[in-house]
């Protein structure tokens, strides 16, 4: 089985800005530079032939390049902790691309994604007992922002678990016109 998701890879100068914002707080489990991404669609575990169908449907998708910028910071809360993330603006073009990716996934036989789409770039994961470190980080970085950057492609990733943890491998890249 292959654990897949579709995402935008931020360019190097944006990854550098995000890495620079990460501090040495041991309470936050920071995402490695290689794993920084903006998810468009989580796919989950699929067999190889189905993965090929999904890649073919994504390859048929037509969409144009657009600009984004980093804007602000936020958190998701789950039961025992959550994620810290960088926000992006504007949301419309990335939501439109995510909707096209969603249609392609359904054409390839996946069940519709029922959850609302909230574009974000995960920076760290945190545990509930470290909630104060999360609040401090949010206060310090409330005005995190970048210059606009061009999104010229999106990527099908495979999420693999090794003894060094989870890492993401590019399966295929799809250019935006
Ligand atoms: O883009 P982020 O880092 O927020 O948390 C996983 C990660 O999100 C998410 O998909 C992205 C790439 O792994 N993810 C993992 N399991 C998931 C699931 N069952 C999931 N998203 C939705 N449902």
PDB file of C-alpha atoms and ligand atoms in Angstrom:
ATOM      1  CA  UNK A   1       0.000   0.000   0.000  1.00  0.00           C
ATOM      2  CA  UNK A   2       1.088   3.569  -0.644  1.00  0.00           C
ATOM      3  CA  UNK A   3       0.135   6.446   1.658  1.00  0.00           C
ATOM      4  CA  UNK A   4      -0.370   9.429  -0.644  1.00  0.00           C
ATOM      5  CA  UNK A   5      -1.239  13.103  -0.508  1.00  0.00           C
ATOM      6  CA  UNK A   6      -1.200  16.037  -2.927  1.00  0.00           C
ATOM      7  CA  UNK A   7       0.559  19.257  -1.925  1.00  0.00           C
ATOM      8  CA  UNK A   8       2.339  22.430  -2.958  1.00  0.00           C
ATOM      9  CA  UNK A   9       6.044  22.619  -2.124  1.00  0.00           C
ATOM     10  CA  UNK A  10       7.004  26.170  -1.064  1.00  0.00           C
ATOM     11  CA  UNK A  11      10.137  27.559  -2.781  1.00  0.00           C
ATOM     12  CA  UNK A  12      13.475  27.668  -0.952  1.00  0.00           C
ATOM     13  CA  UNK A  13      13.239  31.295   0.232  1.00  0.00           C
ATOM     14  CA  UNK A  14       9.865  30.559   1.828  1.00  0.00           C
ATOM     15  CA  UNK A  15      11.144  27.355   3.444  1.00  0.00           C
ATOM     16  CA  UNK A  16      14.085  29.395   4.831  1.00  0.00           C
ATOM     17  CA  UNK A  17      11.707  31.973   6.291  1.00  0.00           C
ATOM     18  CA  UNK A  18       9.639  29.240   7.967  1.00  0.00           C
ATOM     19  CA  UNK A  19      12.720  27.440   9.309  1.00  0.00           C
ATOM     20  CA  UNK A  20      14.010  30.765  10.701  1.00  0.00           C
ATOM     21  CA  UNK A  21      10.749  31.237  12.607  1.00  0.00           C
ATOM     22  CA  UNK A  22      11.197  27.859  14.340  1.00  0.00           C
ATOM     23  CA  UNK A  23      12.895  28.265  17.703  1.00  0.00           C
ATOM     24  CA  UNK A  24      14.622  25.786  19.963  1.00  0.00           C
ATOM     25  CA  UNK A  25      11.579  25.155  22.134  1.00  0.00           C
ATOM     26  CA  UNK A  26      11.822  21.451  23.040  1.00  0.00           C
ATOM     27  CA  UNK A  27       8.064  21.477  23.627  1.00  0.00           C
ATOM     28  CA  UNK A  28       7.361  21.693  19.873  1.00  0.00           C
ATOM     29  CA  UNK A  29       8.188  18.919  17.394  1.00  0.00           C
ATOM     30  CA  UNK A  30       9.290  20.922  14.363  1.00  0.00           C
ATOM     31  CA  UNK A  31       8.721  19.742  10.798  1.00  0.00           C
ATOM     32  CA  UNK A  32      11.986  19.132   8.928  1.00  0.00           C
ATOM     33  CA  UNK A  33      12.779  21.374   5.946  1.00  0.00           C
ATOM     34  CA  UNK A  34      12.240  18.428   3.563  1.00  0.00           C
ATOM     35  CA  UNK A  35       8.697  17.911   4.842  1.00  0.00           C
ATOM     36  CA  UNK A  36       7.384  21.497   4.578  1.00  0.00           C
ATOM     37  CA  UNK A  37       4.337  21.504   2.301  1.00  0.00           C
ATOM     38  CA  UNK A  38       0.845  22.910   1.817  1.00  0.00           C
ATOM     39  CA  UNK A  39      -1.579  19.986   1.531  1.00  0.00           C
ATOM     40  CA  UNK A  40      -4.212  20.168  -1.207  1.00  0.00           C
ATOM     41  CA  UNK A  41      -5.721  16.705  -0.612  1.00  0.00           C
ATOM     42  CA  UNK A  42      -4.911  13.863   1.762  1.00  0.00           C
ATOM     43  CA  UNK A  43      -5.476  10.571  -0.090  1.00  0.00           C
ATOM     44  CA  UNK A  44      -4.398   7.869   2.366  1.00  0.00           C
ATOM     45  CA  UNK A  45      -3.462   4.262   1.657  1.00  0.00           C
ATOM     46  CA  UNK A  46      -4.018   2.996  -1.883  1.00  0.00           C
ATOM     47  CA  UNK A  47      -2.766   0.040  -3.937  1.00  0.00           C
ATOM     48  CA  UNK A  48      -0.313   0.666  -6.778  1.00  0.00           C
ATOM     49  CA  UNK A  49      -2.840   0.438  -9.698  1.00  0.00           C
ATOM     50  CA  UNK A  50      -5.135   2.898  -7.949  1.00  0.00           C
ATOM     51  CA  UNK A  51      -2.169   5.219  -7.317  1.00  0.00           C
ATOM     52  CA  UNK A  52      -1.484   5.129 -11.064  1.00  0.00           C
ATOM     53  CA  UNK A  53      -5.129   6.059 -11.812  1.00  0.00           C
ATOM     54  CA  UNK A  54      -4.902   8.986  -9.393  1.00  0.00           C
ATOM     55  CA  UNK A  55      -1.650  10.198 -10.981  1.00  0.00           C
ATOM     56  CA  UNK A  56      -3.258   9.965 -14.440  1.00  0.00           C
ATOM     57  CA  UNK A  57      -6.309  11.976 -13.302  1.00  0.00           C
ATOM     58  CA  UNK A  58      -4.035  14.646 -11.761  1.00  0.00           C
ATOM     59  CA  UNK A  59      -2.070  14.790 -15.007  1.00  0.00           C
ATOM     60  CA  UNK A  60      -5.289  15.637 -16.916  1.00  0.00           C
ATOM     61  CA  UNK A  61      -6.080  18.513 -14.545  1.00  0.00           C
ATOM     62  CA  UNK A  62      -5.622  21.981 -16.078  1.00  0.00           C
ATOM     63  CA  UNK A  63      -5.040  25.045 -13.930  1.00  0.00           C
ATOM     64  CA  UNK A  64      -2.970  28.224 -14.053  1.00  0.00           C
ATOM     65  CA  UNK A  65      -0.012  29.328 -11.934  1.00  0.00           C
ATOM     66  CA  UNK A  66      -0.788  31.826  -9.165  1.00  0.00           C
ATOM     67  CA  UNK A  67       0.850  33.775  -6.369  1.00  0.00           C
ATOM     68  CA  UNK A  68       0.671  33.172  -2.636  1.00  0.00           C
ATOM     69  CA  UNK A  69       2.304  34.717   0.390  1.00  0.00           C
ATOM     70  CA  UNK A  70       2.753  33.581   3.962  1.00  0.00           C
ATOM     71  CA  UNK A  71       0.394  35.458   6.264  1.00  0.00           C
ATOM     72  CA  UNK A  72       0.038  34.825   9.976  1.00  0.00           C
ATOM     73  CA  UNK A  73       0.188  31.794  12.134  1.00  0.00           C
ATOM     74  CA  UNK A  74      -2.345  29.532  13.815  1.00  0.00           C
ATOM     75  CA  UNK A  75      -2.998  26.205  15.523  1.00  0.00           C
ATOM     76  CA  UNK A  76      -5.242  23.189  15.181  1.00  0.00           C
ATOM     77  CA  UNK A  77      -6.293  21.487  18.374  1.00  0.00           C
ATOM     78  CA  UNK A  78      -6.969  17.810  18.669  1.00  0.00           C
ATOM     79  CA  UNK A  79      -7.658  15.853  21.794  1.00  0.00           C
ATOM     80  CA  UNK A  80      -4.099  15.407  23.002  1.00  0.00           C
ATOM     81  CA  UNK A  81      -2.337  18.244  21.233  1.00  0.00           C
ATOM     82  CA  UNK A  82      -2.359  19.601  17.724  1.00  0.00           C
ATOM     83  CA  UNK A  83      -0.469  21.362  14.962  1.00  0.00           C
ATOM     84  CA  UNK A  84       1.076  24.808  14.636  1.00  0.00           C
ATOM     85  CA  UNK A  85       0.928  26.235  11.138  1.00  0.00           C
ATOM     86  CA  UNK A  86       1.718  29.186   8.892  1.00  0.00           C
ATOM     87  CA  UNK A  87      -1.247  30.656   7.019  1.00  0.00           C
ATOM     88  CA  UNK A  88      -1.323  31.744   3.380  1.00  0.00           C
ATOM     89  CA  UNK A  89      -3.069  34.502   1.434  1.00  0.00           C
ATOM     90  CA  UNK A  90      -4.995  34.758  -0.815  1.00  0.00           C
ATOM     91  CA  UNK A  91      -6.972  31.580  -0.139  1.00  0.00           C
ATOM     92  CA  UNK A  92      -9.146  31.577  -3.292  1.00  0.00           C
ATOM     93  CA  UNK A  93      -6.618  30.303  -5.878  1.00  0.00           C
ATOM     94  CA  UNK A  94      -5.358  27.525  -3.638  1.00  0.00           C
ATOM     95  CA  UNK A  95      -8.926  26.526  -2.698  1.00  0.00           C
ATOM     96  CA  UNK A  96      -9.804  26.480  -6.431  1.00  0.00           C
ATOM     97  CA  UNK A  97      -6.825  24.226  -7.172  1.00  0.00           C
ATOM     98  CA  UNK A  98      -7.722  21.977  -4.212  1.00  0.00           C
ATOM     99  CA  UNK A  99     -11.272  21.681  -5.620  1.00  0.00           C
ATOM    100  CA  UNK A 100      -9.865  20.570  -9.002  1.00  0.00           C
ATOM    101  CA  UNK A 101      -7.610  18.056  -7.264  1.00  0.00           C
ATOM    102  CA  UNK A 102     -10.649  16.817  -5.337  1.00  0.00           C
ATOM    103  CA  UNK A 103     -12.574  16.300  -8.597  1.00  0.00           C
ATOM    104  CA  UNK A 104      -9.615  14.441 -10.124  1.00  0.00           C
ATOM    105  CA  UNK A 105      -9.415  12.195  -7.039  1.00  0.00           C
ATOM    106  CA  UNK A 106     -13.126  11.389  -7.309  1.00  0.00           C
ATOM    107  CA  UNK A 107     -12.742  10.657 -11.041  1.00  0.00           C
ATOM    108  CA  UNK A 108     -10.066   8.178 -10.015  1.00  0.00           C
ATOM    109  CA  UNK A 109     -12.545   6.469  -7.695  1.00  0.00           C
ATOM    110  CA  UNK A 110     -11.801   8.012  -4.276  1.00  0.00           C
ATOM    111  CA  UNK A 111     -14.616   8.808  -1.861  1.00  0.00           C
ATOM    112  CA  UNK A 112     -15.333  12.576  -1.538  1.00  0.00           C
ATOM    113  CA  UNK A 113     -13.403  14.456   1.171  1.00  0.00           C
ATOM    114  CA  UNK A 114     -16.093  15.564   3.647  1.00  0.00           C
ATOM    115  CA  UNK A 115     -13.949  17.831   5.804  1.00  0.00           C
ATOM    116  CA  UNK A 116     -13.686  21.567   5.130  1.00  0.00           C
ATOM    117  CA  UNK A 117     -10.457  22.671   3.453  1.00  0.00           C
ATOM    118  CA  UNK A 118      -8.187  24.973   5.492  1.00  0.00           C
ATOM    119  CA  UNK A 119      -4.980  25.722   3.571  1.00  0.00           C
ATOM    120  CA  UNK A 120      -1.953  25.845   5.894  1.00  0.00           C
ATOM    121  CA  UNK A 121       1.695  24.827   6.135  1.00  0.00           C
ATOM    122  CA  UNK A 122       2.291  22.718   9.250  1.00  0.00           C
ATOM    123  CA  UNK A 123       5.359  23.900  11.195  1.00  0.00           C
ATOM    124  CA  UNK A 124       5.218  21.761  14.328  1.00  0.00           C
ATOM    125  CA  UNK A 125       3.173  19.269  16.282  1.00  0.00           C
ATOM    126  CA  UNK A 126       2.581  19.754  19.960  1.00  0.00           C
ATOM    127  CA  UNK A 127       1.366  17.844  22.925  1.00  0.00           C
ATOM    128  CA  UNK A 128      -1.409  19.122  25.190  1.00  0.00           C
ATOM    129  CA  UNK A 129       0.911  19.399  28.187  1.00  0.00           C
ATOM    130  CA  UNK A 130       2.977  21.973  26.254  1.00  0.00           C
ATOM    131  CA  UNK A 131       0.081  24.291  25.402  1.00  0.00           C
ATOM    132  CA  UNK A 132       1.865  27.282  26.980  1.00  0.00           C
ATOM    133  CA  UNK A 133       4.834  26.975  24.578  1.00  0.00           C
ATOM    134  CA  UNK A 134       2.346  27.002  21.695  1.00  0.00           C
ATOM    135  CA  UNK A 135       0.713  30.209  22.967  1.00  0.00           C
ATOM    136  CA  UNK A 136       4.129  31.862  23.389  1.00  0.00           C
ATOM    137  CA  UNK A 137       5.091  30.928  19.827  1.00  0.00           C
ATOM    138  CA  UNK A 138       1.777  32.284  18.513  1.00  0.00           C
ATOM    139  CA  UNK A 139       2.335  35.577  20.337  1.00  0.00           C
ATOM    140  CA  UNK A 140       5.913  35.959  19.061  1.00  0.00           C
ATOM    141  CA  UNK A 141       5.061  35.141  15.447  1.00  0.00           C
ATOM    142  CA  UNK A 142       1.597  36.659  15.026  1.00  0.00           C
ATOM    143  CA  UNK A 143       2.853  38.893  12.199  1.00  0.00           C
ATOM    144  CA  UNK A 144       4.810  36.242  10.254  1.00  0.00           C
ATOM    145  CA  UNK A 145       4.615  37.251   6.590  1.00  0.00           C
ATOM    146  CA  UNK A 146       6.492  36.803   3.312  1.00  0.00           C
ATOM    147  CA  UNK A 147       6.773  38.420  -0.082  1.00  0.00           C
ATOM    148  CA  UNK A 148       4.539  36.811  -2.736  1.00  0.00           C
ATOM    149  CA  UNK A 149       5.849  33.632  -4.351  1.00  0.00           C
ATOM    150  CA  UNK A 150       4.790  31.888  -7.542  1.00  0.00           C
ATOM    151  CA  UNK A 151       3.106  28.472  -7.423  1.00  0.00           C
ATOM    152  CA  UNK A 152       4.001  26.810 -10.730  1.00  0.00           C
ATOM    153  CA  UNK A 153       3.355  23.146  -9.922  1.00  0.00           C
ATOM    154  CA  UNK A 154       1.771  20.765  -7.467  1.00  0.00           C
ATOM    155  CA  UNK A 155       3.045  17.401  -6.328  1.00  0.00           C
ATOM    156  CA  UNK A 156       1.832  13.891  -5.555  1.00  0.00           C
ATOM    157  CA  UNK A 157       3.740  12.737  -2.455  1.00  0.00           C
ATOM    158  CA  UNK A 158       4.148   9.376  -0.819  1.00  0.00           C
ATOM    159  CA  UNK A 159       4.434   9.483   2.966  1.00  0.00           C
ATOM    160  CA  UNK A 160       6.869   6.815   4.177  1.00  0.00           C
ATOM    161  CA  UNK A 161       7.758   5.742   7.665  1.00  0.00           C
ATOM    162  CA  UNK A 162      11.428   4.920   8.256  1.00  0.00           C
ATOM    163  CA  UNK A 163      13.414   4.515  11.456  1.00  0.00           C
ATOM    164  CA  UNK A 164      14.134   8.267  11.228  1.00  0.00           C
ATOM    165  CA  UNK A 165      10.413   9.080  11.268  1.00  0.00           C
ATOM    166  CA  UNK A 166       7.999  10.089   8.567  1.00  0.00           C
ATOM    167  CA  UNK A 167       9.339  11.524   5.340  1.00  0.00           C
ATOM    168  CA  UNK A 168       7.696  12.579   2.126  1.00  0.00           C
ATOM    169  CA  UNK A 169       8.861  11.438  -1.302  1.00  0.00           C
ATOM    170  CA  UNK A 170       7.832  13.091  -4.536  1.00  0.00           C
ATOM    171  CA  UNK A 171       6.003  10.586  -6.780  1.00  0.00           C
ATOM    172  CA  UNK A 172       5.132  13.009  -9.596  1.00  0.00           C
ATOM    173  CA  UNK A 173       5.062  16.778 -10.216  1.00  0.00           C
ATOM    174  CA  UNK A 174       2.328  18.462 -12.272  1.00  0.00           C
ATOM    175  CA  UNK A 175       3.026  21.861 -13.850  1.00  0.00           C
ATOM    176  CA  UNK A 176       0.475  24.688 -13.724  1.00  0.00           C
ATOM    177  CA  UNK A 177       0.041  26.571 -16.990  1.00  0.00           C
TER     178      UNK A 177
HETATM  179  O1  LIG B   1      -0.525  19.144   5.763  1.00  0.00           O
HETATM  180  P1  LIG B   1      -0.571  18.672   7.163  1.00  0.00           P
HETATM  181  O2  LIG B   1       0.788  18.519   7.795  1.00  0.00           O
HETATM  182  O3  LIG B   1      -1.526  19.455   8.009  1.00  0.00           O
HETATM  183  O4  LIG B   1      -1.575  15.422   9.042  1.00  0.00           O
HETATM  184  C1  LIG B   1      -1.247  14.970   7.737  1.00  0.00           C
HETATM  185  C2  LIG B   1      -0.560  16.029   6.923  1.00  0.00           C
HETATM  186  O5  LIG B   1      -1.245  17.237   7.134  1.00  0.00           O
HETATM  187  C3  LIG B   1      -2.503  14.772   6.944  1.00  0.00           C
HETATM  188  O6  LIG B   1      -2.065  14.778   5.604  1.00  0.00           O
HETATM  189  C4  LIG B   1      -0.873  15.562   5.506  1.00  0.00           C
HETATM  190  C5  LIG B   1       0.221  14.746   4.886  1.00  0.00           C
HETATM  191  O7  LIG B   1       0.467  13.599   5.643  1.00  0.00           O
HETATM  192  N1  LIG B   1      -3.195  13.539   7.284  1.00  0.00           N
HETATM  193  C6  LIG B   1      -2.663  12.405   7.779  1.00  0.00           C
HETATM  194  N2  LIG B   1      -3.620  11.489   7.984  1.00  0.00           N
HETATM  195  C7  LIG B   1      -4.800  12.063   7.621  1.00  0.00           C
HETATM  196  C8  LIG B   1      -6.153  11.620   7.596  1.00  0.00           C
HETATM  197  N3  LIG B   1      -6.489  10.390   7.975  1.00  0.00           N
HETATM  198  C9  LIG B   1      -4.521  13.375   7.178  1.00  0.00           C
HETATM  199  N4  LIG B   1      -5.474  14.197   6.746  1.00  0.00           N
HETATM  200  C10 LIG B   1      -6.740  13.714   6.755  1.00  0.00           C
HETATM  201  N5  LIG B   1      -7.079  12.481   7.148  1.00  0.00           N
END
